[in-house]
Amino acid sequence: MKKKLIIGNWKMNPVSSREARKIFTGIKTAASALKKVGVVIAPPFVFLPELVKGYRGKKIVFGAQDVSFEQKGSYTGEVSAPMLKDFGVKYVIVGHSERRALGENNELVHKKVLSVLGQHMTAVLCIGERERDRDATYFTFLKAQIVTALRSVEPTQLKKLVIAYEPVWAIGKSAKDAMKPHDIHQMVVFIRKVLTELYEKKVALSVPILYGGSVESGNAETLITEGEVAGFLVGHASLEPQEFNDILSIVERS
Ligand code: PGA
């Protein structure tokens, strides 16, 4: 059985490197005992080098929260995929809804996916509808997010792809506001269907689909077992070591 995957997205937190080290220290011991769960920590760019250099373990791998679509050059403020690779980053979150809210569209997300895959890192493609409407147009919306992002992505590159389904309306709240497991499962089936329209079934089925949006220790168990996801993308709960470690051990036992 494939390992489950839990990605901690720290977003623009914490404010100091001292705090970043403290949170990381609080997670690494619990992570070292895991056998069935892979852990990715995605801190802000500025904390990556010191966390990577200071970590001697093997269980945690590092992720970035964003990337430029260009390789190098005159792009003020941007960080490129080759730079991230050089830092030791293995996963890159692409198209998070908070980036999309700042203006990223499907075309830009597509270029970023290619940039990450071009460096043989894993792209964590985030998709998710802003709201649910009675006519269910969110299915079309999600399909466009997937189809555009994966345009010209070769079947062999799908080994390095993870899809994180994060309905925007469920992000940053608390466990009771997360999507219901049954609905998550329905979305997983839908995403798989879109993937099988684009790729051979075997390849399409191999892409891990994560859920994100108010995952906490209080709902992790039902979400993982009934939602039938390959893991989680965790936001606020990943900044509290105790809470995050509880999620890790719940998934390890599930
Ligand atoms: P949340 O964030 O767990 O705080 O809802 C999830 C995310 O935005 O990735």
CSV table of C-alpha atoms in Angstrom, one decimal, residues 55-197:
chain,number,residue,atom,x,y,z
A,55,TYR,CA,17.7,18.7,9.7
A,56,ARG,CA,19.5,15.4,10.0
A,57,GLY,CA,16.5,13.2,9.7
A,58,LYS,CA,15.0,11.5,6.7
A,59,LYS,CA,11.3,11.4,7.4
A,60,ILE,CA,10.4,15.0,6.6
A,61,VAL,CA,11.0,16.4,3.2
A,62,PHE,CA,10.7,20.1,2.3
A,63,GLY,CA,8.3,21.9,0.2
A,64,ALA,CA,7.9,25.4,-1.1
A,65,GLN,CA,4.6,27.3,-1.3
A,66,ASP,CA,5.1,28.9,-4.7
A,67,VAL,CA,7.6,29.2,-7.5
A,68,SER,CA,8.3,31.4,-10.5
A,69,PHE,CA,7.5,30.0,-13.9
A,70,GLU,CA,10.8,31.4,-15.2
A,71,GLN,CA,14.2,29.8,-14.6
A,72,LYS,CA,16.2,32.9,-13.9
A,73,GLY,CA,16.6,36.5,-14.9
A,74,SER,CA,15.1,39.9,-14.3
A,75,TYR,CA,12.0,38.9,-12.2
A,76,THR,CA,12.2,41.0,-9.1
A,77,GLY,CA,11.0,39.2,-6.0
A,78,GLU,CA,10.6,35.8,-7.6
A,79,VAL,CA,12.2,32.5,-6.7
A,80,SER,CA,12.8,29.9,-9.4
A,81,ALA,CA,12.4,26.1,-9.5
A,82,PRO,CA,16.2,25.5,-10.0
A,83,MET,CA,16.9,27.7,-6.9
A,84,LEU,CA,14.4,25.6,-4.9
A,85,LYS,CA,15.9,22.4,-6.1
A,86,ASP,CA,19.3,23.7,-5.0
A,87,PHE,CA,17.9,24.4,-1.5
A,88,GLY,CA,16.9,20.7,-1.2
A,89,VAL,CA,13.2,21.3,-1.9
A,90,LYS,CA,11.3,18.2,-3.2
A,91,TYR,CA,7.7,19.4,-3.4
A,92,VAL,CA,6.3,22.7,-4.7
A,93,ILE,CA,2.7,23.8,-4.0
A,94,VAL,CA,1.3,25.4,-7.2
A,95,GLY,CA,-1.9,27.3,-7.7
A,96,HIS,CA,-2.9,27.6,-4.1
A,97,SER,CA,-6.2,29.5,-3.8
A,98,GLU,CA,-4.5,32.2,-1.9
A,99,ARG,CA,-2.1,32.7,-4.8
A,100,ARG,CA,-5.0,32.6,-7.3
A,101,ALA,CA,-6.8,35.2,-5.2
A,102,LEU,CA,-3.8,37.4,-5.8
A,103,GLY,CA,-4.2,37.1,-9.6
A,104,GLU,CA,-2.8,33.8,-10.7
A,105,ASN,CA,-4.9,32.2,-13.5
A,106,ASN,CA,-4.9,28.7,-14.9
A,107,GLU,CA,-2.3,29.6,-17.6
A,108,LEU,CA,0.2,30.8,-15.0
A,109,VAL,CA,-0.4,27.8,-12.8
A,110,HIS,CA,0.2,25.7,-15.9
A,111,LYS,CA,3.6,27.3,-16.6
A,112,LYS,CA,4.5,26.8,-12.9
A,113,VAL,CA,3.6,23.1,-13.0
A,114,LEU,CA,5.9,22.7,-16.1
A,115,SER,CA,8.7,24.6,-14.3
A,116,VAL,CA,8.5,22.3,-11.2
A,117,LEU,CA,8.2,19.1,-13.2
A,118,GLY,CA,11.1,20.3,-15.4
A,119,GLN,CA,13.3,20.2,-12.3
A,120,HIS,CA,12.1,16.7,-11.4
A,121,MET,CA,10.4,18.0,-8.2
A,122,THR,CA,6.9,17.1,-7.3
A,123,ALA,CA,4.2,19.6,-8.2
A,124,VAL,CA,1.3,19.8,-5.7
A,125,LEU,CA,-1.4,21.2,-7.9
A,126,CYS,CA,-4.1,22.9,-5.9
A,127,ILE,CA,-7.6,23.1,-7.3
A,128,GLY,CA,-10.9,24.1,-5.7
A,129,GLU,CA,-14.0,26.0,-6.2
A,130,ARG,CA,-14.7,29.3,-4.5
A,131,GLU,CA,-18.3,28.4,-3.9
A,132,ARG,CA,-20.9,25.8,-4.6
A,133,ASP,CA,-23.9,26.7,-6.8
A,134,ARG,CA,-27.1,24.8,-7.4
A,135,ASP,CA,-26.3,24.2,-11.1
A,136,ALA,CA,-23.0,22.6,-10.1
A,137,THR,CA,-20.9,24.7,-12.5
A,138,TYR,CA,-18.1,24.1,-10.0
A,139,PHE,CA,-17.5,20.8,-11.9
A,140,THR,CA,-16.7,22.6,-15.1
A,141,PHE,CA,-14.6,25.1,-13.1
A,142,LEU,CA,-12.5,22.3,-11.5
A,143,LYS,CA,-12.2,20.5,-14.8
A,144,ALA,CA,-10.7,23.6,-16.5
A,145,GLN,CA,-8.3,24.0,-13.6
A,146,ILE,CA,-7.0,20.5,-14.1
A,147,VAL,CA,-7.0,20.4,-17.9
A,148,THR,CA,-5.2,23.7,-18.3
A,149,ALA,CA,-2.6,23.0,-15.6
A,150,LEU,CA,-1.8,19.6,-17.1
A,151,ARG,CA,-1.6,20.7,-20.7
A,152,SER,CA,1.5,19.1,-22.4
A,153,VAL,CA,2.4,17.3,-19.2
A,154,GLU,CA,3.7,13.9,-20.3
A,155,PRO,CA,2.3,10.7,-18.8
A,156,THR,CA,5.8,9.9,-17.4
A,157,GLN,CA,5.8,13.2,-15.5
A,158,LEU,CA,2.6,12.3,-13.6
A,159,LYS,CA,4.7,10.3,-11.2
A,160,LYS,CA,5.7,13.7,-9.8
A,161,LEU,CA,2.2,15.1,-9.5
A,162,VAL,CA,0.0,15.4,-6.5
A,163,ILE,CA,-3.4,17.0,-6.7
A,164,ALA,CA,-4.7,18.9,-3.6
A,165,TYR,CA,-8.4,19.4,-3.7
A,166,GLU,CA,-9.2,22.4,-1.5
A,167,PRO,CA,-12.6,24.0,-1.7
A,168,VAL,CA,-11.9,27.6,-1.0
A,169,TRP,CA,-15.0,28.0,1.2
A,170,ALA,CA,-13.6,25.4,3.6
A,171,ILE,CA,-10.2,26.9,4.1
A,172,GLY,CA,-9.0,28.5,7.3
A,173,LYS,CA,-12.0,27.6,9.4
A,174,SER,CA,-12.4,24.8,12.0
A,175,ALA,CA,-13.0,21.1,11.8
A,176,LYS,CA,-16.8,21.4,11.7
A,177,ASP,CA,-16.6,23.6,8.6
A,178,ALA,CA,-14.6,21.2,6.6
A,179,MET,CA,-16.2,19.5,3.6
A,180,LYS,CA,-18.1,16.4,4.5
A,181,PRO,CA,-16.3,13.1,3.9
A,182,HIS,CA,-18.9,11.8,1.5
A,183,ASP,CA,-18.7,15.0,-0.6
A,184,ILE,CA,-14.9,14.7,-0.6
A,185,HIS,CA,-15.1,11.2,-1.9
A,186,GLN,CA,-17.4,12.4,-4.7
A,187,MET,CA,-14.9,15.0,-5.7
A,188,VAL,CA,-12.1,12.5,-5.7
A,189,VAL,CA,-14.1,10.3,-8.1
A,190,PHE,CA,-14.7,13.3,-10.3
A,191,ILE,CA,-11.0,14.4,-10.3
A,192,ARG,CA,-10.1,10.8,-11.2
A,193,LYS,CA,-12.6,10.8,-14.1
A,194,VAL,CA,-11.0,14.0,-15.5
A,195,LEU,CA,-7.6,12.5,-15.2
A,196,THR,CA,-8.7,9.3,-17.0
A,197,GLU,CA,-10.0,11.5,-19.9
